[in-house]
mmCIF file of C-alpha atoms and ligand atoms in Angstrom:
data_model
loop_
_atom_site.group_PDB
_atom_site.id
_atom_site.type_symbol
_atom_site.label_atom_id
_atom_site.label_comp_id
_atom_site.label_asym_id
_atom_site.label_seq_id
_atom_site.Cartn_x
_atom_site.Cartn_y
_atom_site.Cartn_z
ATOM 1 C CA MET A 1 125.417 123.574 92.807
ATOM 2 C CA GLU A 2 122.827 125.131 90.510
ATOM 3 C CA LYS A 3 119.551 123.287 89.948
ATOM 4 C CA LYS A 4 118.657 123.369 86.262
ATOM 5 C CA GLU A 5 115.846 121.870 84.182
ATOM 6 C CA GLN A 6 113.682 118.964 85.338
ATOM 7 C CA LEU A 7 114.758 115.868 83.402
ATOM 8 C CA TYR A 8 112.262 113.341 84.681
ATOM 9 C CA GLU A 9 109.332 112.931 87.014
ATOM 10 C CA GLY A 10 108.797 109.483 88.479
ATOM 11 C CA LYS A 11 106.147 108.169 90.855
ATOM 12 C CA ALA A 12 107.965 109.287 94.022
ATOM 13 C CA LYS A 13 110.779 111.564 92.859
ATOM 14 C CA LYS A 14 111.716 114.301 90.420
ATOM 15 C CA VAL A 15 115.151 114.494 88.867
ATOM 16 C CA TYR A 16 116.881 117.732 87.847
ATOM 17 C CA ALA A 17 119.999 118.524 85.859
ATOM 18 C CA THR A 18 122.759 120.563 87.498
ATOM 19 C CA ASP A 19 125.592 122.667 86.077
ATOM 20 C CA ASP A 20 127.802 119.577 86.429
ATOM 21 C CA PRO A 21 126.976 117.013 83.681
ATOM 22 C CA GLU A 22 127.982 114.156 86.007
ATOM 23 C CA LEU A 23 125.627 115.136 88.854
ATOM 24 C CA LEU A 24 121.850 115.278 89.266
ATOM 25 C CA ILE A 25 119.501 116.489 91.980
ATOM 26 C CA VAL A 26 116.732 114.144 93.124
ATOM 27 C CA SER A 27 113.730 115.664 94.885
ATOM 28 C CA TYR A 28 111.526 113.367 96.964
ATOM 29 C CA LYS A 29 107.734 113.810 96.724
ATOM 30 C CA ASP A 30 104.963 112.832 99.156
ATOM 31 C CA ASP A 31 103.103 111.034 96.329
ATOM 32 C CA ALA A 32 102.539 107.338 96.847
ATOM 33 C CA THR A 33 101.501 104.762 94.259
ATOM 34 C CA ALA A 34 101.017 101.022 94.403
ATOM 35 C CA PHE A 35 100.110 98.177 92.054
ATOM 36 C CA ASN A 36 101.920 99.763 89.103
ATOM 37 C CA GLY A 37 100.223 103.141 89.614
ATOM 38 C CA LYS A 38 96.648 101.807 89.907
ATOM 39 C CA LYS A 39 96.420 103.021 93.530
ATOM 40 C CA LYS A 40 97.399 106.636 94.134
ATOM 41 C CA GLY A 41 97.654 108.751 97.263
ATOM 42 C CA THR A 42 99.751 111.026 99.394
ATOM 43 C CA ILE A 43 101.729 110.228 102.521
ATOM 44 C CA ALA A 44 102.346 113.581 104.249
ATOM 45 C CA GLY A 45 106.033 114.076 105.023
ATOM 46 C CA LYS A 46 107.114 110.863 103.239
ATOM 47 C CA GLY A 47 109.483 112.697 100.883
ATOM 48 C CA ILE A 48 111.374 114.225 103.792
ATOM 49 C CA ILE A 49 111.672 110.891 105.596
ATOM 50 C CA ASN A 50 112.684 108.888 102.518
ATOM 51 C CA ASN A 51 115.319 111.456 101.532
ATOM 52 C CA GLU A 52 116.985 111.437 104.941
ATOM 53 C CA MET A 53 116.626 107.666 105.452
ATOM 54 C CA SER A 54 117.989 106.744 102.035
ATOM 55 C CA ASN A 55 120.951 109.094 102.506
ATOM 56 C CA ARG A 56 121.799 107.771 105.964
ATOM 57 C CA LEU A 57 121.600 104.151 104.746
ATOM 58 C CA MET A 58 123.670 104.856 101.632
ATOM 59 C CA ARG A 59 126.391 106.538 103.726
ATOM 60 C CA LYS A 60 126.438 103.411 105.883
ATOM 61 C CA LEU A 61 126.684 101.174 102.815
ATOM 62 C CA GLU A 62 129.535 103.227 101.330
ATOM 63 C CA LYS A 63 131.476 102.647 104.547
ATOM 64 C CA ALA A 64 130.743 98.925 104.231
ATOM 65 C CA GLY A 65 132.193 98.823 100.701
ATOM 66 C CA VAL A 66 129.106 99.217 98.514
ATOM 67 C CA PRO A 67 129.517 102.160 96.108
ATOM 68 C CA THR A 68 126.398 104.341 95.801
ATOM 69 C CA HIS A 69 125.198 107.358 93.853
ATOM 70 C CA TYR A 70 124.966 109.467 97.051
ATOM 71 C CA VAL A 71 126.997 112.701 97.007
ATOM 72 C CA GLU A 72 125.442 115.250 99.381
ATOM 73 C CA GLU A 73 122.125 116.047 101.053
ATOM 74 C CA LEU A 74 121.135 119.550 99.901
ATOM 75 C CA ASN A 75 117.980 120.124 101.945
ATOM 76 C CA GLU A 76 115.189 118.120 103.535
ATOM 77 C CA ARG A 77 113.788 116.865 100.205
ATOM 78 C CA GLU A 78 116.739 117.147 97.816
ATOM 79 C CA THR A 79 119.986 115.243 97.359
ATOM 80 C CA LEU A 80 122.897 115.571 94.960
ATOM 81 C CA VAL A 81 123.648 112.222 93.306
ATOM 82 C CA LYS A 82 125.968 110.852 90.640
ATOM 83 C CA LYS A 83 124.360 110.567 87.233
ATOM 84 C CA VAL A 84 124.119 106.961 86.105
ATOM 85 C CA GLN A 85 122.585 104.967 83.315
ATOM 86 C CA ILE A 86 120.021 102.913 85.224
ATOM 87 C CA VAL A 87 120.170 99.134 84.733
ATOM 88 C CA PRO A 88 116.526 98.209 83.949
ATOM 89 C CA LEU A 89 116.262 95.630 86.735
ATOM 90 C CA GLU A 90 114.605 95.662 90.131
ATOM 91 C CA VAL A 91 116.850 93.596 92.369
ATOM 92 C CA ILE A 92 114.826 92.060 95.192
ATOM 93 C CA VAL A 93 116.340 90.417 98.263
ATOM 94 C CA ARG A 94 114.131 88.468 100.682
ATOM 95 C CA ASN A 95 114.794 87.143 104.187
ATOM 96 C CA ILE A 96 111.209 86.138 105.026
ATOM 97 C CA SER A 97 108.402 84.956 102.737
ATOM 98 C CA THR A 98 105.638 87.451 102.023
ATOM 99 C CA GLY A 99 104.238 89.592 99.201
ATOM 100 C CA SER A 100 104.597 88.427 95.623
ATOM 101 C CA PHE A 101 106.719 85.420 96.694
ATOM 102 C CA CYS A 102 103.768 83.888 98.580
ATOM 103 C CA LYS A 103 101.283 84.905 95.913
ATOM 104 C CA ARG A 104 103.321 83.457 93.037
ATOM 105 C CA TYR A 105 104.100 80.107 94.667
ATOM 106 C CA GLY A 106 101.135 79.646 97.021
ATOM 107 C CA PHE A 107 103.751 79.537 99.783
ATOM 108 C CA PRO A 108 102.911 80.364 103.441
ATOM 109 C CA GLU A 109 103.629 83.834 104.812
ATOM 110 C CA GLY A 110 106.325 84.554 107.354
ATOM 111 C CA VAL A 111 108.726 81.664 106.756
ATOM 112 C CA VAL A 112 112.305 82.708 107.616
ATOM 113 C CA PHE A 113 114.641 81.549 104.849
ATOM 114 C CA ASP A 114 117.893 79.731 105.688
ATOM 115 C CA GLU A 115 119.603 81.991 103.155
ATOM 116 C CA PRO A 116 118.405 85.232 101.564
ATOM 117 C CA THR A 117 116.914 84.954 98.065
ATOM 118 C CA VAL A 118 117.845 87.265 95.195
ATOM 119 C CA GLU A 119 115.562 87.775 92.227
ATOM 120 C CA TYR A 120 115.258 90.229 89.359
ATOM 121 C CA SER A 121 112.311 91.964 87.741
ATOM 122 C CA TYR A 122 112.562 93.574 84.321
ATOM 123 C CA LYS A 123 111.749 97.275 84.869
ATOM 124 C CA ASN A 124 108.964 97.870 82.373
ATOM 125 C CA ASP A 125 105.662 99.457 83.469
ATOM 126 C CA GLU A 126 103.790 98.282 80.337
ATOM 127 C CA LEU A 127 104.705 94.674 81.129
ATOM 128 C CA ASN A 128 104.151 95.106 84.891
ATOM 129 C CA ASP A 129 107.826 94.551 85.841
ATOM 130 C CA PRO A 130 107.890 90.783 85.097
ATOM 131 C CA LEU A 131 110.157 88.404 86.997
ATOM 132 C CA ILE A 132 113.224 87.660 84.862
ATOM 133 C CA CYS A 133 115.878 84.944 85.144
ATOM 134 C CA GLU A 134 119.617 85.533 84.743
ATOM 135 C CA SER A 135 119.931 83.934 81.333
ATOM 136 C CA HIS A 136 117.174 86.192 79.959
ATOM 137 C CA VAL A 137 118.910 89.261 81.431
ATOM 138 C CA LEU A 138 122.042 88.207 79.534
ATOM 139 C CA ALA A 139 120.126 87.249 76.345
ATOM 140 C CA MET A 140 118.622 90.759 76.170
ATOM 141 C CA LYS A 141 122.027 92.236 77.088
ATOM 142 C CA LEU A 142 120.493 94.188 79.984
ATOM 143 C CA THR A 143 123.824 93.578 81.768
ATOM 144 C CA THR A 144 127.000 91.640 81.130
ATOM 145 C CA ARG A 145 127.694 88.473 83.113
ATOM 146 C CA GLY A 146 130.274 90.367 85.173
ATOM 147 C CA GLU A 147 127.882 93.234 85.923
ATOM 148 C CA LEU A 148 125.181 90.810 87.064
ATOM 149 C CA GLU A 149 127.648 89.093 89.396
ATOM 150 C CA THR A 150 128.645 92.472 90.836
ATOM 151 C CA ILE A 151 124.995 93.452 91.288
ATOM 152 C CA ARG A 152 124.194 90.206 93.078
ATOM 153 C CA THR A 153 127.253 90.480 95.349
ATOM 154 C CA TYR A 154 126.381 94.090 96.264
ATOM 155 C CA ALA A 155 122.705 93.190 96.857
ATOM 156 C CA LEU A 156 123.668 90.466 99.338
ATOM 157 C CA ARG A 157 126.173 92.789 101.046
ATOM 158 C CA VAL A 158 123.438 95.449 101.352
ATOM 159 C CA ASN A 159 121.253 92.804 102.989
ATOM 160 C CA GLU A 160 123.950 91.843 105.516
ATOM 161 C CA VAL A 161 124.620 95.457 106.478
ATOM 162 C CA LEU A 162 121.005 96.615 106.632
ATOM 163 C CA LYS A 163 119.666 93.468 108.304
ATOM 164 C CA GLU A 164 122.137 93.943 111.135
ATOM 165 C CA PHE A 165 121.507 97.685 111.377
ATOM 166 C CA TRP A 166 117.705 97.316 111.422
ATOM 167 C CA ARG A 167 118.037 94.513 113.992
ATOM 168 C CA SER A 168 119.834 96.993 116.268
ATOM 169 C CA CYS A 169 116.790 99.276 115.857
ATOM 170 C CA GLY A 170 114.381 96.504 116.901
ATOM 171 C CA VAL A 171 113.233 96.092 113.306
ATOM 172 C CA THR A 172 113.166 92.985 111.088
ATOM 173 C CA LEU A 173 114.297 93.575 107.500
ATOM 174 C CA VAL A 174 111.893 91.300 105.620
ATOM 175 C CA ASP A 175 112.719 92.181 102.014
ATOM 176 C CA PHE A 176 113.681 95.115 99.824
ATOM 177 C CA LYS A 177 114.186 96.284 96.250
ATOM 178 C CA LEU A 178 117.347 97.887 94.877
ATOM 179 C CA GLU A 179 118.264 99.527 91.599
ATOM 180 C CA PHE A 180 121.756 99.869 90.187
ATOM 181 C CA GLY A 181 123.325 102.129 87.578
ATOM 182 C CA ARG A 182 126.484 102.517 85.506
ATOM 183 C CA LEU A 183 128.845 105.464 85.767
ATOM 184 C CA PRO A 184 130.277 106.750 82.468
ATOM 185 C CA ASP A 185 133.341 104.503 82.997
ATOM 186 C CA GLY A 186 131.063 101.468 83.394
ATOM 187 C CA THR A 187 131.394 101.098 87.178
ATOM 188 C CA ILE A 188 128.262 99.605 88.768
ATOM 189 C CA ILE A 189 126.929 101.575 91.745
ATOM 190 C CA LEU A 190 123.798 101.453 93.890
ATOM 191 C CA ALA A 191 121.228 104.068 92.788
ATOM 192 C CA ASP A 192 117.571 105.005 93.430
ATOM 193 C CA GLU A 193 116.488 104.905 97.096
ATOM 194 C CA ILE A 194 116.304 102.654 100.147
ATOM 195 C CA SER A 195 113.292 103.576 102.228
ATOM 196 C CA PRO A 196 110.028 102.228 103.670
ATOM 197 C CA ASP A 197 108.673 102.624 100.097
ATOM 198 C CA THR A 198 111.143 100.018 98.852
ATOM 199 C CA SER A 199 111.641 97.789 101.934
ATOM 200 C CA ARG A 200 109.444 95.737 104.227
ATOM 201 C CA LEU A 201 110.255 96.591 107.830
ATOM 202 C CA TRP A 202 108.450 94.859 110.685
ATOM 203 C CA ASP A 203 108.676 95.634 114.387
ATOM 204 C CA ALA A 204 110.840 92.809 115.765
ATOM 205 C CA GLU A 205 108.606 92.325 118.832
ATOM 206 C CA THR A 206 105.073 92.742 117.525
ATOM 207 C CA GLY A 207 105.492 92.197 113.785
ATOM 208 C CA LYS A 208 103.748 95.529 113.140
ATOM 209 C CA LYS A 209 104.357 96.710 109.582
ATOM 210 C CA LEU A 210 106.362 99.949 109.522
ATOM 211 C CA ASP A 211 106.485 100.451 105.747
ATOM 212 C CA LYS A 212 104.510 101.129 102.587
ATOM 213 C CA ASP A 213 102.439 97.950 102.979
ATOM 214 C CA ARG A 214 100.288 100.061 105.362
ATOM 215 C CA PHE A 215 99.393 102.185 102.316
ATOM 216 C CA ARG A 216 99.190 99.268 99.850
ATOM 217 C CA GLN A 217 96.882 97.282 102.146
ATOM 218 C CA ASP A 218 94.909 100.236 103.604
ATOM 219 C CA LEU A 219 96.047 99.383 107.137
ATOM 220 C CA GLY A 220 95.900 103.022 108.342
ATOM 221 C CA GLY A 221 98.478 104.860 110.411
ATOM 222 C CA VAL A 222 100.740 105.278 107.388
ATOM 223 C CA GLU A 223 102.294 108.620 108.376
ATOM 224 C CA ASP A 224 102.790 107.428 111.951
ATOM 225 C CA ALA A 225 104.572 104.281 110.737
ATOM 226 C CA TYR A 226 106.988 106.305 108.576
ATOM 227 C CA ALA A 227 107.674 108.654 111.514
ATOM 228 C CA GLU A 228 108.159 105.677 113.849
ATOM 229 C CA ILE A 229 110.679 103.923 111.610
ATOM 230 C CA MET A 230 112.606 107.166 111.052
ATOM 231 C CA GLY A 231 112.706 107.749 114.819
ATOM 232 C CA ARG A 232 114.063 104.243 115.378
ATOM 233 C CA LEU A 233 116.758 104.792 112.754
ATOM 234 C CA LYS A 234 117.841 108.174 114.128
ATOM 235 C CA ALA A 235 118.071 106.845 117.674
ATOM 236 C CA GLN A 236 120.524 104.204 116.483
ATOM 237 C CA ASP A 237 122.447 105.936 113.663
ATOM 238 C CA HIS A 238 125.119 108.113 115.178
ATOM 239 C CA ALA A 239 127.126 108.688 111.991
HETATM 240 P P1 5GP B 1 107.075 92.001 96.341
HETATM 241 O O1 5GP B 1 107.738 91.426 95.128
HETATM 242 O O2 5GP B 1 106.848 90.980 97.420
HETATM 243 O O3 5GP B 1 105.835 92.786 95.998
HETATM 244 O O4 5GP B 1 108.099 93.081 96.931
HETATM 245 C C1 5GP B 1 109.332 92.694 97.476
HETATM 246 C C2 5GP B 1 110.038 93.931 98.030
HETATM 247 O O5 5GP B 1 110.470 94.772 96.974
HETATM 248 C C3 5GP B 1 109.169 94.814 98.932
HETATM 249 O O6 5GP B 1 109.991 95.330 99.970
HETATM 250 C C4 5GP B 1 108.700 95.934 98.032
HETATM 251 O O7 5GP B 1 108.562 97.135 98.763
HETATM 252 C C5 5GP B 1 109.844 96.033 97.031
HETATM 253 N N1 5GP B 1 109.350 96.311 95.675
HETATM 254 C C6 5GP B 1 109.106 95.421 94.688
HETATM 255 N N2 5GP B 1 108.677 96.040 93.566
HETATM 256 C C7 5GP B 1 108.645 97.345 93.847
HETATM 257 C C8 5GP B 1 108.271 98.510 93.097
HETATM 258 O O8 5GP B 1 107.897 98.463 91.921
HETATM 259 N N3 5GP B 1 108.350 99.698 93.762
HETATM 260 C C9 5GP B 1 108.766 99.788 95.063
HETATM 261 N N4 5GP B 1 108.809 100.995 95.651
HETATM 262 N N5 5GP B 1 109.129 98.724 95.785
HETATM 263 C C10 5GP B 1 109.066 97.518 95.201
#
């Protein structure tokens, strides 16, 4: 597969065209941003960890019936993926209250929900990715009703699969963000990445944060936390 021109550079990844119009190459960077780009830094080795972790988790999800953009890992930072039209929604699933949920509602931290929550943010940097309700998604025709149902069903399935897998690693899956895309025939598939950049992962015993919140909140030990969570995953993922 030949890597051609760079199409896009995001906060954590670059995207390249290939000689196949239906496939792209994503290349994971060590750059880290938070608070809509206001905080910037580098997490050494993050790109390598996020590439491998996202690929391993997406292979697991495929087996569990969630279609993804994953095609093939090319090297330690680069992966071949299916080209999609990204749905401009961040799909957030929560098992435990923290982060913007607590801030928005003045709700206590660390409450375990009886059922996972699903919410959507409208992906728009200028507007700071505002929370959006289903009827507004449909009013702006960001998705059809059927697509939104599919997205919600997949998001909850991802939560079931990953919650159980992370539990087996001694890790609590607190919450995470997903992005979906459409194939040329309209099929909805999981896209973007699943990593400690996009998930909150706490040690099940101690509650220690093993994710990007260490960077966001200046907790220190960021690189070590990424290495630790990757080690836990590899010890448990035999696929
Ligand atoms: P919160 O809304 O509490 O800030 O985040 C909920 C979950 O979604 C967290 O796991 C967080 O990492 C993820 N998340 C929400 N928005 C973004 C975003 O813009 N970028 C990334 N990488 N993750 C996000």
